[in-house]
């Protein structure tokens, strides 16, 4: 638990997804201390293979320029997977704040090698959301991370 | 120039995008020697920050399972960027066939380290499409690869 207000909005997004029958992962893009976009996983809601929370958030942020991304921080309730990490690398987003990395861990070391500053908040709400979801919908979760 | 029929369809997709005022990069997903989806870059057409050709193609393929991706080959007219390479890694797509990597090169070495087999076809049609596009629309191209 912590009081980061942007993580709180990412968690709100995860909870919106869960209420809609989706995967409870949320994301926020912050530039100059303002939220410019928020998103959540849409595998179930839109039958999407690419709209992980971070991707949905980046898509909702729209067409930005390098100077915008250079000032951005990407929040996610869960450690970003290879795809979402790759999107952050493409746009050279310098900072990623992660709610938790206990239920899934993306290529954090590689992100660090490529110069991205990761902050892991180890947030109990994020962990609880994912633990319950994975227990209840293991096949859906495995599909989302490409292992089933 | 070569006679790979799947590359030819990826080039068709690139040309469709170009005719629509978009970025001329196309992609095809092949499973068991059949095209299951085709796509192209939609930055201009849909104002999208995430629909690179490969992402559009994976999205159009829909929700697949690990056993499907395990038999897949992802074609792209251009060397996949960090985001698209990351999507291939997420889904453990074992093979990527690339039209050319002279006008842009993604993280090919990293893909190799992660076990992806890359084939670079060095196709003159793909090179010509990108060379002309980059010359005519440098700002749009730089936006697409996160450098402007």
PDB file of N, CA, C and O in Angstrom, chain A residues 43-44 46-52 55-56 58-59 62-67 69 81-83 86-87 89-92 104 107 110 114 139-140 143-148, chain B residues 43-44 46-52 55-56 58-59 62-67 69 81-83 86-87 89-92 104 107 110 114 139-140 143-148:
ATOM      1  N   UNK A  43      -8.534  -7.474 -23.553  1.00  0.00           N
ATOM      2  CA  UNK A  43      -8.598  -8.778 -24.229  1.00  0.00           C
ATOM      3  C   UNK A  43     -10.031  -9.282 -24.309  1.00  0.00           C
ATOM      4  O   UNK A  43     -10.503  -9.673 -25.380  1.00  0.00           O
ATOM      5  N   UNK A  44     -10.724  -9.268 -23.191  1.00  0.00           N
ATOM      6  CA  UNK A  44     -12.100  -9.769 -23.156  1.00  0.00           C
ATOM      7  C   UNK A  44     -13.049  -8.764 -23.807  1.00  0.00           C
ATOM      8  O   UNK A  44     -13.850  -9.115 -24.684  1.00  0.00           O
ATOM      9  N   UNK A  46     -12.746  -6.290 -25.954  1.00  0.00           N
ATOM     10  CA  UNK A  46     -12.672  -6.030 -27.387  1.00  0.00           C
ATOM     11  C   UNK A  46     -12.107  -7.206 -28.170  1.00  0.00           C
ATOM     12  O   UNK A  46     -11.800  -7.067 -29.357  1.00  0.00           O
ATOM     13  N   UNK A  47     -11.969  -8.363 -27.529  1.00  0.00           N
ATOM     14  CA  UNK A  47     -11.377  -9.505 -28.225  1.00  0.00           C
ATOM     15  C   UNK A  47      -9.989  -9.183 -28.737  1.00  0.00           C
ATOM     16  O   UNK A  47      -9.579  -9.633 -29.808  1.00  0.00           O
ATOM     17  N   UNK A  48      -9.263  -8.396 -27.965  1.00  0.00           N
ATOM     18  CA  UNK A  48      -7.987  -7.864 -28.448  1.00  0.00           C
ATOM     19  C   UNK A  48      -6.791  -8.687 -27.993  1.00  0.00           C
ATOM     20  O   UNK A  48      -6.681  -9.066 -26.829  1.00  0.00           O
ATOM     21  N   UNK A  49      -5.854  -8.901 -28.922  1.00  0.00           N
ATOM     22  CA  UNK A  49      -4.599  -9.577 -28.605  1.00  0.00           C
ATOM     23  C   UNK A  49      -3.497  -8.587 -28.251  1.00  0.00           C
ATOM     24  O   UNK A  49      -2.439  -8.988 -27.768  1.00  0.00           O
ATOM     25  N   UNK A  50      -3.723  -7.299 -28.504  1.00  0.00           N
ATOM     26  CA  UNK A  50      -2.637  -6.331 -28.288  1.00  0.00           C
ATOM     27  C   UNK A  50      -2.966  -5.277 -27.225  1.00  0.00           C
ATOM     28  O   UNK A  50      -2.070  -4.588 -26.769  1.00  0.00           O
ATOM     29  N   UNK A  51      -4.247  -5.167 -26.852  1.00  0.00           N
ATOM     30  CA  UNK A  51      -4.601  -4.108 -25.905  1.00  0.00           C
ATOM     31  C   UNK A  51      -4.420  -4.554 -24.455  1.00  0.00           C
ATOM     32  O   UNK A  51      -5.374  -4.669 -23.687  1.00  0.00           O
ATOM     33  N   UNK A  52      -3.149  -4.785 -24.101  1.00  0.00           N
ATOM     34  CA  UNK A  52      -2.797  -4.826 -22.694  1.00  0.00           C
ATOM     35  C   UNK A  52      -3.046  -3.423 -22.138  1.00  0.00           C
ATOM     36  O   UNK A  52      -3.206  -2.465 -22.896  1.00  0.00           O
ATOM     37  N   UNK A  55      -0.750  -0.703 -23.465  1.00  0.00           N
ATOM     38  CA  UNK A  55      -0.969  -0.426 -24.888  1.00  0.00           C
ATOM     39  C   UNK A  55      -2.246   0.393 -25.072  1.00  0.00           C
ATOM     40  O   UNK A  55      -2.299   1.329 -25.877  1.00  0.00           O
ATOM     41  N   UNK A  56      -3.287   0.018 -24.331  1.00  0.00           N
ATOM     42  CA  UNK A  56      -4.549   0.766 -24.392  1.00  0.00           C
ATOM     43  C   UNK A  56      -4.314   2.208 -23.952  1.00  0.00           C
ATOM     44  O   UNK A  56      -4.837   3.159 -24.572  1.00  0.00           O
ATOM     45  N   UNK A  58      -1.394   3.911 -24.016  1.00  0.00           N
ATOM     46  CA  UNK A  58      -0.591   4.624 -25.030  1.00  0.00           C
ATOM     47  C   UNK A  58      -1.447   4.964 -26.246  1.00  0.00           C
ATOM     48  O   UNK A  58      -1.286   6.028 -26.854  1.00  0.00           O
ATOM     49  N   UNK A  59      -2.359   4.059 -26.610  1.00  0.00           N
ATOM     50  CA  UNK A  59      -3.224   4.330 -27.756  1.00  0.00           C
ATOM     51  C   UNK A  59      -4.165   5.502 -27.448  1.00  0.00           C
ATOM     52  O   UNK A  59      -4.373   6.385 -28.284  1.00  0.00           O
ATOM     53  N   UNK A  62      -2.836   8.917 -27.834  1.00  0.00           N
ATOM     54  CA  UNK A  62      -2.809   9.420 -29.202  1.00  0.00           C
ATOM     55  C   UNK A  62      -1.397   9.618 -29.733  1.00  0.00           C
ATOM     56  O   UNK A  62      -0.418   9.146 -29.138  1.00  0.00           O
ATOM     57  N   UNK A  63      -1.308  10.286 -30.873  1.00  0.00           N
ATOM     58  CA  UNK A  63      -0.023  10.488 -31.541  1.00  0.00           C
ATOM     59  C   UNK A  63       0.763  11.589 -30.831  1.00  0.00           C
ATOM     60  O   UNK A  63       0.470  12.762 -30.986  1.00  0.00           O
ATOM     61  N   UNK A  64       1.741  11.165 -30.057  1.00  0.00           N
ATOM     62  CA  UNK A  64       2.604  12.121 -29.357  1.00  0.00           C
ATOM     63  C   UNK A  64       3.956  12.182 -30.058  1.00  0.00           C
ATOM     64  O   UNK A  64       4.239  11.391 -30.952  1.00  0.00           O
ATOM     65  N   UNK A  65       4.771  13.114 -29.604  1.00  0.00           N
ATOM     66  CA  UNK A  65       6.100  13.262 -30.185  1.00  0.00           C
ATOM     67  C   UNK A  65       7.168  12.898 -29.157  1.00  0.00           C
ATOM     68  O   UNK A  65       6.884  12.807 -27.958  1.00  0.00           O
ATOM     69  N   UNK A  66       8.364  12.726 -29.651  1.00  0.00           N
ATOM     70  CA  UNK A  66       9.473  12.296 -28.787  1.00  0.00           C
ATOM     71  C   UNK A  66       9.639  13.231 -27.594  1.00  0.00           C
ATOM     72  O   UNK A  66       9.922  12.786 -26.477  1.00  0.00           O
ATOM     73  N   UNK A  67       9.451  14.512 -27.819  1.00  0.00           N
ATOM     74  CA  UNK A  67       9.629  15.475 -26.712  1.00  0.00           C
ATOM     75  C   UNK A  67       8.555  15.282 -25.631  1.00  0.00           C
ATOM     76  O   UNK A  67       8.773  15.621 -24.470  1.00  0.00           O
ATOM     77  N   UNK A  69       7.012  12.124 -24.989  1.00  0.00           N
ATOM     78  CA  UNK A  69       7.357  10.870 -24.319  1.00  0.00           C
ATOM     79  C   UNK A  69       8.573  11.047 -23.411  1.00  0.00           C
ATOM     80  O   UNK A  69       8.681  10.375 -22.381  1.00  0.00           O
ATOM     81  N   UNK A  81       4.858  -6.628 -19.670  1.00  0.00           N
ATOM     82  CA  UNK A  81       5.330  -7.775 -20.452  1.00  0.00           C
ATOM     83  C   UNK A  81       6.303  -7.309 -21.538  1.00  0.00           C
ATOM     84  O   UNK A  81       6.570  -6.120 -21.707  1.00  0.00           O
ATOM     85  N   UNK A  82       6.785  -8.267 -22.335  1.00  0.00           N
ATOM     86  CA  UNK A  82       7.704  -7.943 -23.431  1.00  0.00           C
ATOM     87  C   UNK A  82       7.114  -6.913 -24.398  1.00  0.00           C
ATOM     88  O   UNK A  82       7.809  -6.007 -24.845  1.00  0.00           O
ATOM     89  N   UNK A  83       5.833  -7.069 -24.747  1.00  0.00           N
ATOM     90  CA  UNK A  83       5.212  -6.155 -25.712  1.00  0.00           C
ATOM     91  C   UNK A  83       5.135  -4.736 -25.160  1.00  0.00           C
ATOM     92  O   UNK A  83       5.549  -3.774 -25.831  1.00  0.00           O
ATOM     93  N   UNK A  86       8.416  -3.195 -24.749  1.00  0.00           N
ATOM     94  CA  UNK A  86       8.918  -2.794 -26.056  1.00  0.00           C
ATOM     95  C   UNK A  86       8.304  -1.485 -26.527  1.00  0.00           C
ATOM     96  O   UNK A  86       8.984  -0.656 -27.148  1.00  0.00           O
ATOM     97  N   UNK A  87       7.015  -1.284 -26.231  1.00  0.00           N
ATOM     98  CA  UNK A  87       6.368  -0.020 -26.609  1.00  0.00           C
ATOM     99  C   UNK A  87       7.019   1.147 -25.867  1.00  0.00           C
ATOM    100  O   UNK A  87       7.273   2.206 -26.449  1.00  0.00           O
ATOM    101  N   UNK A  89      10.065   1.223 -24.846  1.00  0.00           N
ATOM    102  CA  UNK A  89      11.394   1.413 -25.445  1.00  0.00           C
ATOM    103  C   UNK A  89      11.296   2.137 -26.785  1.00  0.00           C
ATOM    104  O   UNK A  89      12.097   3.033 -27.077  1.00  0.00           O
ATOM    105  N   UNK A  90      10.316   1.739 -27.601  1.00  0.00           N
ATOM    106  CA  UNK A  90      10.131   2.415 -28.898  1.00  0.00           C
ATOM    107  C   UNK A  90      10.038   3.915 -28.692  1.00  0.00           C
ATOM    108  O   UNK A  90      10.687   4.695 -29.407  1.00  0.00           O
ATOM    109  N   UNK A  91       9.229   4.321 -27.727  1.00  0.00           N
ATOM    110  CA  UNK A  91       8.970   5.751 -27.535  1.00  0.00           C
ATOM    111  C   UNK A  91       9.919   6.405 -26.524  1.00  0.00           C
ATOM    112  O   UNK A  91       9.747   7.572 -26.192  1.00  0.00           O
ATOM    113  N   UNK A  92      10.869   5.624 -26.059  1.00  0.00           N
ATOM    114  CA  UNK A  92      11.899   6.144 -25.132  1.00  0.00           C
ATOM    115  C   UNK A  92      11.269   6.820 -23.912  1.00  0.00           C
ATOM    116  O   UNK A  92      11.703   7.889 -23.463  1.00  0.00           O
ATOM    117  N   UNK A 104       3.544 -11.539 -11.818  1.00  0.00           N
ATOM    118  CA  UNK A 104       4.107 -11.633 -13.173  1.00  0.00           C
ATOM    119  C   UNK A 104       5.273 -10.672 -13.235  1.00  0.00           C
ATOM    120  O   UNK A 104       5.207  -9.576 -12.686  1.00  0.00           O
ATOM    121  N   UNK A 107      10.366  -8.130 -18.650  1.00  0.00           N
ATOM    122  CA  UNK A 107      11.824  -8.034 -18.835  1.00  0.00           C
ATOM    123  C   UNK A 107      12.396  -6.794 -18.155  1.00  0.00           C
ATOM    124  O   UNK A 107      12.937  -5.896 -18.808  1.00  0.00           O
ATOM    125  N   UNK A 110      16.193  -6.074 -18.680  1.00  0.00           N
ATOM    126  CA  UNK A 110      16.461  -5.540 -20.030  1.00  0.00           C
ATOM    127  C   UNK A 110      16.059  -4.071 -20.119  1.00  0.00           C
ATOM    128  O   UNK A 110      16.782  -3.251 -20.692  1.00  0.00           O
ATOM    129  N   UNK A 114      18.486  -0.891 -21.019  1.00  0.00           N
ATOM    130  CA  UNK A 114      18.183   0.063 -22.096  1.00  0.00           C
ATOM    131  C   UNK A 114      17.929   1.477 -21.543  1.00  0.00           C
ATOM    132  O   UNK A 114      17.515   2.365 -22.275  1.00  0.00           O
ATOM    133  N   UNK A 139      -6.972 -19.868 -17.266  1.00  0.00           N
ATOM    134  CA  UNK A 139      -6.810 -20.025 -18.722  1.00  0.00           C
ATOM    135  C   UNK A 139      -6.748 -18.661 -19.407  1.00  0.00           C
ATOM    136  O   UNK A 139      -5.927 -18.430 -20.302  1.00  0.00           O
ATOM    137  N   UNK A 140      -7.626 -17.762 -18.979  1.00  0.00           N
ATOM    138  CA  UNK A 140      -7.638 -16.415 -19.561  1.00  0.00           C
ATOM    139  C   UNK A 140      -6.317 -15.705 -19.281  1.00  0.00           C
ATOM    140  O   UNK A 140      -5.747 -15.047 -20.159  1.00  0.00           O
ATOM    141  N   UNK A 143      -3.553 -17.125 -21.439  1.00  0.00           N
ATOM    142  CA  UNK A 143      -3.692 -16.621 -22.809  1.00  0.00           C
ATOM    143  C   UNK A 143      -3.087 -15.223 -22.928  1.00  0.00           C
ATOM    144  O   UNK A 143      -2.382 -14.903 -23.889  1.00  0.00           O
ATOM    145  N   UNK A 144      -3.343 -14.392 -21.929  1.00  0.00           N
ATOM    146  CA  UNK A 144      -2.902 -12.996 -22.003  1.00  0.00           C
ATOM    147  C   UNK A 144      -1.388 -12.859 -21.982  1.00  0.00           C
ATOM    148  O   UNK A 144      -0.841 -11.884 -22.500  1.00  0.00           O
ATOM    149  N   UNK A 145      -0.715 -13.821 -21.353  1.00  0.00           N
ATOM    150  CA  UNK A 145       0.749 -13.739 -21.288  1.00  0.00           C
ATOM    151  C   UNK A 145       1.411 -14.771 -22.199  1.00  0.00           C
ATOM    152  O   UNK A 145       2.613 -15.034 -22.103  1.00  0.00           O
ATOM    153  N   UNK A 146       0.604 -15.344 -23.107  1.00  0.00           N
ATOM    154  CA  UNK A 146       1.181 -16.173 -24.167  1.00  0.00           C
ATOM    155  C   UNK A 146       1.691 -17.528 -23.732  1.00  0.00           C
ATOM    156  O   UNK A 146       2.539 -18.119 -24.405  1.00  0.00           O
ATOM    157  N   UNK A 147       1.146 -18.052 -22.626  1.00  0.00           N
ATOM    158  CA  UNK A 147       1.629 -19.370 -22.206  1.00  0.00           C
ATOM    159  C   UNK A 147       0.559 -20.456 -22.353  1.00  0.00           C
ATOM    160  O   UNK A 147       0.783 -21.599 -21.950  1.00  0.00           O
ATOM    161  N   UNK A 148      -0.584 -20.113 -22.932  1.00  0.00           N
ATOM    162  CA  UNK A 148      -1.623 -21.142 -23.146  1.00  0.00           C
ATOM    163  C   UNK A 148      -2.476 -20.768 -24.358  1.00  0.00           C
ATOM    164  O   UNK A 148      -2.535 -19.617 -24.764  1.00  0.00           O
TER     165      UNK A 148
ATOM    166  N   UNK B  43      -0.964   4.538 -38.304  1.00  0.00           N
ATOM    167  CA  UNK B  43      -0.744   5.797 -37.576  1.00  0.00           C
ATOM    168  C   UNK B  43      -1.584   6.916 -38.167  1.00  0.00           C
ATOM    169  O   UNK B  43      -2.283   7.642 -37.440  1.00  0.00           O
ATOM    170  N   UNK B  44      -1.525   7.059 -39.473  1.00  0.00           N
ATOM    171  CA  UNK B  44      -2.265   8.135 -40.124  1.00  0.00           C
ATOM    172  C   UNK B  44      -3.756   7.799 -40.194  1.00  0.00           C
ATOM    173  O   UNK B  44      -4.616   8.601 -39.808  1.00  0.00           O
ATOM    174  N   UNK B  46      -5.784   5.797 -38.559  1.00  0.00           N
ATOM    175  CA  UNK B  46      -6.574   5.719 -37.333  1.00  0.00           C
ATOM    176  C   UNK B  46      -6.015   6.600 -36.220  1.00  0.00           C
ATOM    177  O   UNK B  46      -6.474   6.496 -35.078  1.00  0.00           O
ATOM    178  N   UNK B  47      -5.058   7.445 -36.533  1.00  0.00           N
ATOM    179  CA  UNK B  47      -4.442   8.268 -35.497  1.00  0.00           C
ATOM    180  C   UNK B  47      -3.845   7.415 -34.391  1.00  0.00           C
ATOM    181  O   UNK B  47      -3.881   7.768 -33.218  1.00  0.00           O
ATOM    182  N   UNK B  48      -3.274   6.276 -34.787  1.00  0.00           N
ATOM    183  CA  UNK B  48      -2.848   5.284 -33.798  1.00  0.00           C
ATOM    184  C   UNK B  48      -1.364   5.377 -33.462  1.00  0.00           C
ATOM    185  O   UNK B  48      -0.519   5.495 -34.352  1.00  0.00           O
ATOM    186  N   UNK B  49      -1.072   5.268 -32.173  1.00  0.00           N
ATOM    187  CA  UNK B  49       0.324   5.231 -31.723  1.00  0.00           C
ATOM    188  C   UNK B  49       0.833   3.802 -31.594  1.00  0.00           C
ATOM    189  O   UNK B  49       2.033   3.586 -31.418  1.00  0.00           O
ATOM    190  N   UNK B  50      -0.065   2.825 -31.674  1.00  0.00           N
ATOM    191  CA  UNK B  50       0.387   1.440 -31.439  1.00  0.00           C
ATOM    192  C   UNK B  50       0.187   0.522 -32.644  1.00  0.00           C
ATOM    193  O   UNK B  50       0.756  -0.558 -32.681  1.00  0.00           O
ATOM    194  N   UNK B  51      -0.605   0.972 -33.620  1.00  0.00           N
ATOM    195  CA  UNK B  51      -0.875   0.070 -34.750  1.00  0.00           C
ATOM    196  C   UNK B  51       0.203   0.179 -35.827  1.00  0.00           C
ATOM    197  O   UNK B  51      -0.040   0.619 -36.952  1.00  0.00           O
ATOM    198  N   UNK B  52       1.408  -0.249 -35.459  1.00  0.00           N
ATOM    199  CA  UNK B  52       2.397  -0.578 -36.469  1.00  0.00           C
ATOM    200  C   UNK B  52       1.847  -1.766 -37.263  1.00  0.00           C
ATOM    201  O   UNK B  52       0.885  -2.414 -36.830  1.00  0.00           O
ATOM    202  N   UNK B  55       1.569  -5.022 -35.363  1.00  0.00           N
ATOM    203  CA  UNK B  55       0.562  -4.973 -34.302  1.00  0.00           C
ATOM    204  C   UNK B  55      -0.838  -5.063 -34.907  1.00  0.00           C
ATOM    205  O   UNK B  55      -1.720  -5.750 -34.376  1.00  0.00           O
ATOM    206  N   UNK B  56      -1.047  -4.355 -36.005  1.00  0.00           N
ATOM    207  CA  UNK B  56      -2.340  -4.410 -36.701  1.00  0.00           C
ATOM    208  C   UNK B  56      -2.627  -5.841 -37.152  1.00  0.00           C
ATOM    209  O   UNK B  56      -3.758  -6.341 -37.016  1.00  0.00           O
ATOM    210  N   UNK B  58      -1.336  -8.679 -35.848  1.00  0.00           N
ATOM    211  CA  UNK B  58      -1.597  -9.542 -34.678  1.00  0.00           C
ATOM    212  C   UNK B  58      -2.994  -9.273 -34.118  1.00  0.00           C
ATOM    213  O   UNK B  58      -3.681 -10.200 -33.671  1.00  0.00           O
ATOM    214  N   UNK B  59      -3.412  -8.006 -34.160  1.00  0.00           N
ATOM    215  CA  UNK B  59      -4.751  -7.681 -33.657  1.00  0.00           C
ATOM    216  C   UNK B  59      -5.815  -8.318 -34.550  1.00  0.00           C
ATOM    217  O   UNK B  59      -6.808  -8.873 -34.070  1.00  0.00           O
ATOM    218  N   UNK B  62      -6.650 -11.856 -34.008  1.00  0.00           N
ATOM    219  CA  UNK B  62      -7.562 -12.132 -32.897  1.00  0.00           C
ATOM    220  C   UNK B  62      -6.891 -12.872 -31.755  1.00  0.00           C
ATOM    221  O   UNK B  62      -5.666 -12.999 -31.700  1.00  0.00           O
ATOM    222  N   UNK B  63      -7.722 -13.363 -30.855  1.00  0.00           N
ATOM    223  CA  UNK B  63      -7.212 -14.041 -29.663  1.00  0.00           C
ATOM    224  C   UNK B  63      -6.800 -15.463 -30.013  1.00  0.00           C
ATOM    225  O   UNK B  63      -7.651 -16.335 -30.182  1.00  0.00           O
ATOM    226  N   UNK B  64      -5.506 -15.672 -30.113  1.00  0.00           N
ATOM    227  CA  UNK B  64      -4.976 -17.002 -30.407  1.00  0.00           C
ATOM    228  C   UNK B  64      -4.369 -17.594 -29.132  1.00  0.00           C
ATOM    229  O   UNK B  64      -4.242 -16.917 -28.108  1.00  0.00           O
ATOM    230  N   UNK B  65      -3.997 -18.856 -29.244  1.00  0.00           N
ATOM    231  CA  UNK B  65      -3.395 -19.526 -28.098  1.00  0.00           C
ATOM    232  C   UNK B  65      -1.931 -19.838 -28.379  1.00  0.00           C
ATOM    233  O   UNK B  65      -1.482 -19.792 -29.524  1.00  0.00           O
ATOM    234  N   UNK B  66      -1.214 -20.176 -27.314  1.00  0.00           N
ATOM    235  CA  UNK B  66       0.224 -20.433 -27.431  1.00  0.00           C
ATOM    236  C   UNK B  66       0.519 -21.493 -28.492  1.00  0.00           C
ATOM    237  O   UNK B  66       1.497 -21.384 -29.227  1.00  0.00           O
ATOM    238  N   UNK B  67      -0.353 -22.496 -28.581  1.00  0.00           N
ATOM    239  CA  UNK B  67      -0.107 -23.560 -29.566  1.00  0.00           C
ATOM    240  C   UNK B  67      -0.241 -23.049 -30.996  1.00  0.00           C
ATOM    241  O   UNK B  67       0.348 -23.608 -31.927  1.00  0.00           O
ATOM    242  N   UNK B  69       0.437 -19.656 -31.901  1.00  0.00           N
ATOM    243  CA  UNK B  69       1.613 -18.805 -32.120  1.00  0.00           C
ATOM    244  C   UNK B  69       2.883 -19.654 -32.297  1.00  0.00           C
ATOM    245  O   UNK B  69       3.791 -19.267 -33.025  1.00  0.00           O
ATOM    246  N   UNK B  81      10.323  -2.995 -34.926  1.00  0.00           N
ATOM    247  CA  UNK B  81      10.815  -2.101 -33.869  1.00  0.00           C
ATOM    248  C   UNK B  81      10.750  -2.800 -32.507  1.00  0.00           C
ATOM    249  O   UNK B  81      10.316  -3.946 -32.402  1.00  0.00           O
ATOM    250  N   UNK B  82      11.140  -2.085 -31.467  1.00  0.00           N
ATOM    251  CA  UNK B  82      11.090  -2.646 -30.110  1.00  0.00           C
ATOM    252  C   UNK B  82       9.696  -3.131 -29.724  1.00  0.00           C
ATOM    253  O   UNK B  82       9.551  -4.198 -29.117  1.00  0.00           O
ATOM    254  N   UNK B  83       8.665  -2.344 -30.054  1.00  0.00           N
ATOM    255  CA  UNK B  83       7.302  -2.724 -29.677  1.00  0.00           C
ATOM    256  C   UNK B  83       6.867  -4.006 -30.379  1.00  0.00           C
ATOM    257  O   UNK B  83       6.364  -4.949 -29.735  1.00  0.00           O
ATOM    258  N   UNK B  86       8.728  -6.963 -29.290  1.00  0.00           N
ATOM    259  CA  UNK B  86       8.233  -7.349 -27.981  1.00  0.00           C
ATOM    260  C   UNK B  86       6.943  -8.145 -28.064  1.00  0.00           C
ATOM    261  O   UNK B  86       6.745  -9.109 -27.306  1.00  0.00           O
ATOM    262  N   UNK B  87       6.074  -7.768 -29.001  1.00  0.00           N
ATOM    263  CA  UNK B  87       4.823  -8.525 -29.178  1.00  0.00           C
ATOM    264  C   UNK B  87       5.133  -9.950 -29.632  1.00  0.00           C
ATOM    265  O   UNK B  87       4.521 -10.915 -29.157  1.00  0.00           O
ATOM    266  N   UNK B  89       7.817 -11.578 -28.962  1.00  0.00           N
ATOM    267  CA  UNK B  89       8.393 -12.276 -27.800  1.00  0.00           C
ATOM    268  C   UNK B  89       7.307 -12.679 -26.808  1.00  0.00           C
ATOM    269  O   UNK B  89       7.323 -13.795 -26.279  1.00  0.00           O
ATOM    270  N   UNK B  90       6.357 -11.769 -26.557  1.00  0.00           N
ATOM    271  CA  UNK B  90       5.255 -12.092 -25.647  1.00  0.00           C
ATOM    272  C   UNK B  90       4.587 -13.396 -26.074  1.00  0.00           C
ATOM    273  O   UNK B  90       4.341 -14.278 -25.246  1.00  0.00           O
ATOM    274  N   UNK B  91       4.299 -13.502 -27.365  1.00  0.00           N
ATOM    275  CA  UNK B  91       3.550 -14.656 -27.854  1.00  0.00           C
ATOM    276  C   UNK B  91       4.445 -15.806 -28.322  1.00  0.00           C
ATOM    277  O   UNK B  91       3.951 -16.788 -28.856  1.00  0.00           O
ATOM    278  N   UNK B  92       5.756 -15.640 -28.126  1.00  0.00           N
ATOM    279  CA  UNK B  92       6.715 -16.708 -28.470  1.00  0.00           C
ATOM    280  C   UNK B  92       6.557 -17.164 -29.926  1.00  0.00           C
ATOM    281  O   UNK B  92       6.597 -18.364 -30.224  1.00  0.00           O
ATOM    282  N   UNK B 104      15.651   0.846 -41.626  1.00  0.00           N
ATOM    283  CA  UNK B 104      15.415   0.857 -40.167  1.00  0.00           C
ATOM    284  C   UNK B 104      15.778  -0.520 -39.646  1.00  0.00           C
ATOM    285  O   UNK B 104      15.511  -1.529 -40.305  1.00  0.00           O
ATOM    286  N   UNK B 107      15.527  -4.382 -32.804  1.00  0.00           N
ATOM    287  CA  UNK B 107      16.445  -5.120 -31.917  1.00  0.00           C
ATOM    288  C   UNK B 107      16.633  -6.568 -32.378  1.00  0.00           C
ATOM    289  O   UNK B 107      16.280  -7.514 -31.668  1.00  0.00           O
ATOM    290  N   UNK B 110      18.787  -8.903 -30.108  1.00  0.00           N
ATOM    291  CA  UNK B 110      18.050  -9.302 -28.906  1.00  0.00           C
ATOM    292  C   UNK B 110      17.025 -10.389 -29.239  1.00  0.00           C
ATOM    293  O   UNK B 110      16.873 -11.365 -28.490  1.00  0.00           O
ATOM    294  N   UNK B 114      16.840 -14.177 -27.672  1.00  0.00           N
ATOM    295  CA  UNK B 114      15.633 -14.719 -27.041  1.00  0.00           C
ATOM    296  C   UNK B 114      15.059 -15.902 -27.824  1.00  0.00           C
ATOM    297  O   UNK B 114      13.970 -16.394 -27.537  1.00  0.00           O
ATOM    298  N   UNK B 139       9.146  13.778 -41.179  1.00  0.00           N
ATOM    299  CA  UNK B 139       8.604  14.041 -39.839  1.00  0.00           C
ATOM    300  C   UNK B 139       7.662  12.913 -39.410  1.00  0.00           C
ATOM    301  O   UNK B 139       7.701  12.450 -38.262  1.00  0.00           O
ATOM    302  N   UNK B 140       6.829  12.485 -40.339  1.00  0.00           N
ATOM    303  CA  UNK B 140       5.892  11.390 -40.035  1.00  0.00           C
ATOM    304  C   UNK B 140       6.654  10.109 -39.698  1.00  0.00           C
ATOM    305  O   UNK B 140       6.314   9.394 -38.750  1.00  0.00           O
ATOM    306  N   UNK B 143       8.225  10.354 -36.263  1.00  0.00           N
ATOM    307  CA  UNK B 143       7.197  10.167 -35.232  1.00  0.00           C
ATOM    308  C   UNK B 143       6.920   8.675 -35.026  1.00  0.00           C
ATOM    309  O   UNK B 143       6.798   8.208 -33.886  1.00  0.00           O
ATOM    310  N   UNK B 144       6.857   7.932 -36.117  1.00  0.00           N
ATOM    311  CA  UNK B 144       6.492   6.513 -36.028  1.00  0.00           C
ATOM    312  C   UNK B 144       7.538   5.689 -35.295  1.00  0.00           C
ATOM    313  O   UNK B 144       7.210   4.664 -34.702  1.00  0.00           O
ATOM    314  N   UNK B 145       8.799   6.128 -35.347  1.00  0.00           N
ATOM    315  CA  UNK B 145       9.853   5.361 -34.675  1.00  0.00           C
ATOM    316  C   UNK B 145      10.350   6.071 -33.414  1.00  0.00           C
ATOM    317  O   UNK B 145      11.398   5.733 -32.871  1.00  0.00           O
ATOM    318  N   UNK B 146       9.569   7.072 -32.970  1.00  0.00           N
ATOM    319  CA  UNK B 146       9.841   7.677 -31.667  1.00  0.00           C
ATOM    320  C   UNK B 146      11.062   8.564 -31.602  1.00  0.00           C
ATOM    321  O   UNK B 146      11.604   8.778 -30.519  1.00  0.00           O
ATOM    322  N   UNK B 147      11.465   9.136 -32.737  1.00  0.00           N
ATOM    323  CA  UNK B 147      12.648  10.004 -32.675  1.00  0.00           C
ATOM    324  C   UNK B 147      12.300  11.468 -32.944  1.00  0.00           C
ATOM    325  O   UNK B 147      13.208  12.290 -33.027  1.00  0.00           O
ATOM    326  N   UNK B 148      11.027  11.780 -33.071  1.00  0.00           N
ATOM    327  CA  UNK B 148      10.648  13.185 -33.280  1.00  0.00           C
ATOM    328  C   UNK B 148       9.231  13.419 -32.726  1.00  0.00           C
ATOM    329  O   UNK B 148       8.438  12.518 -32.569  1.00  0.00           O
TER     330      UNK B 148
END
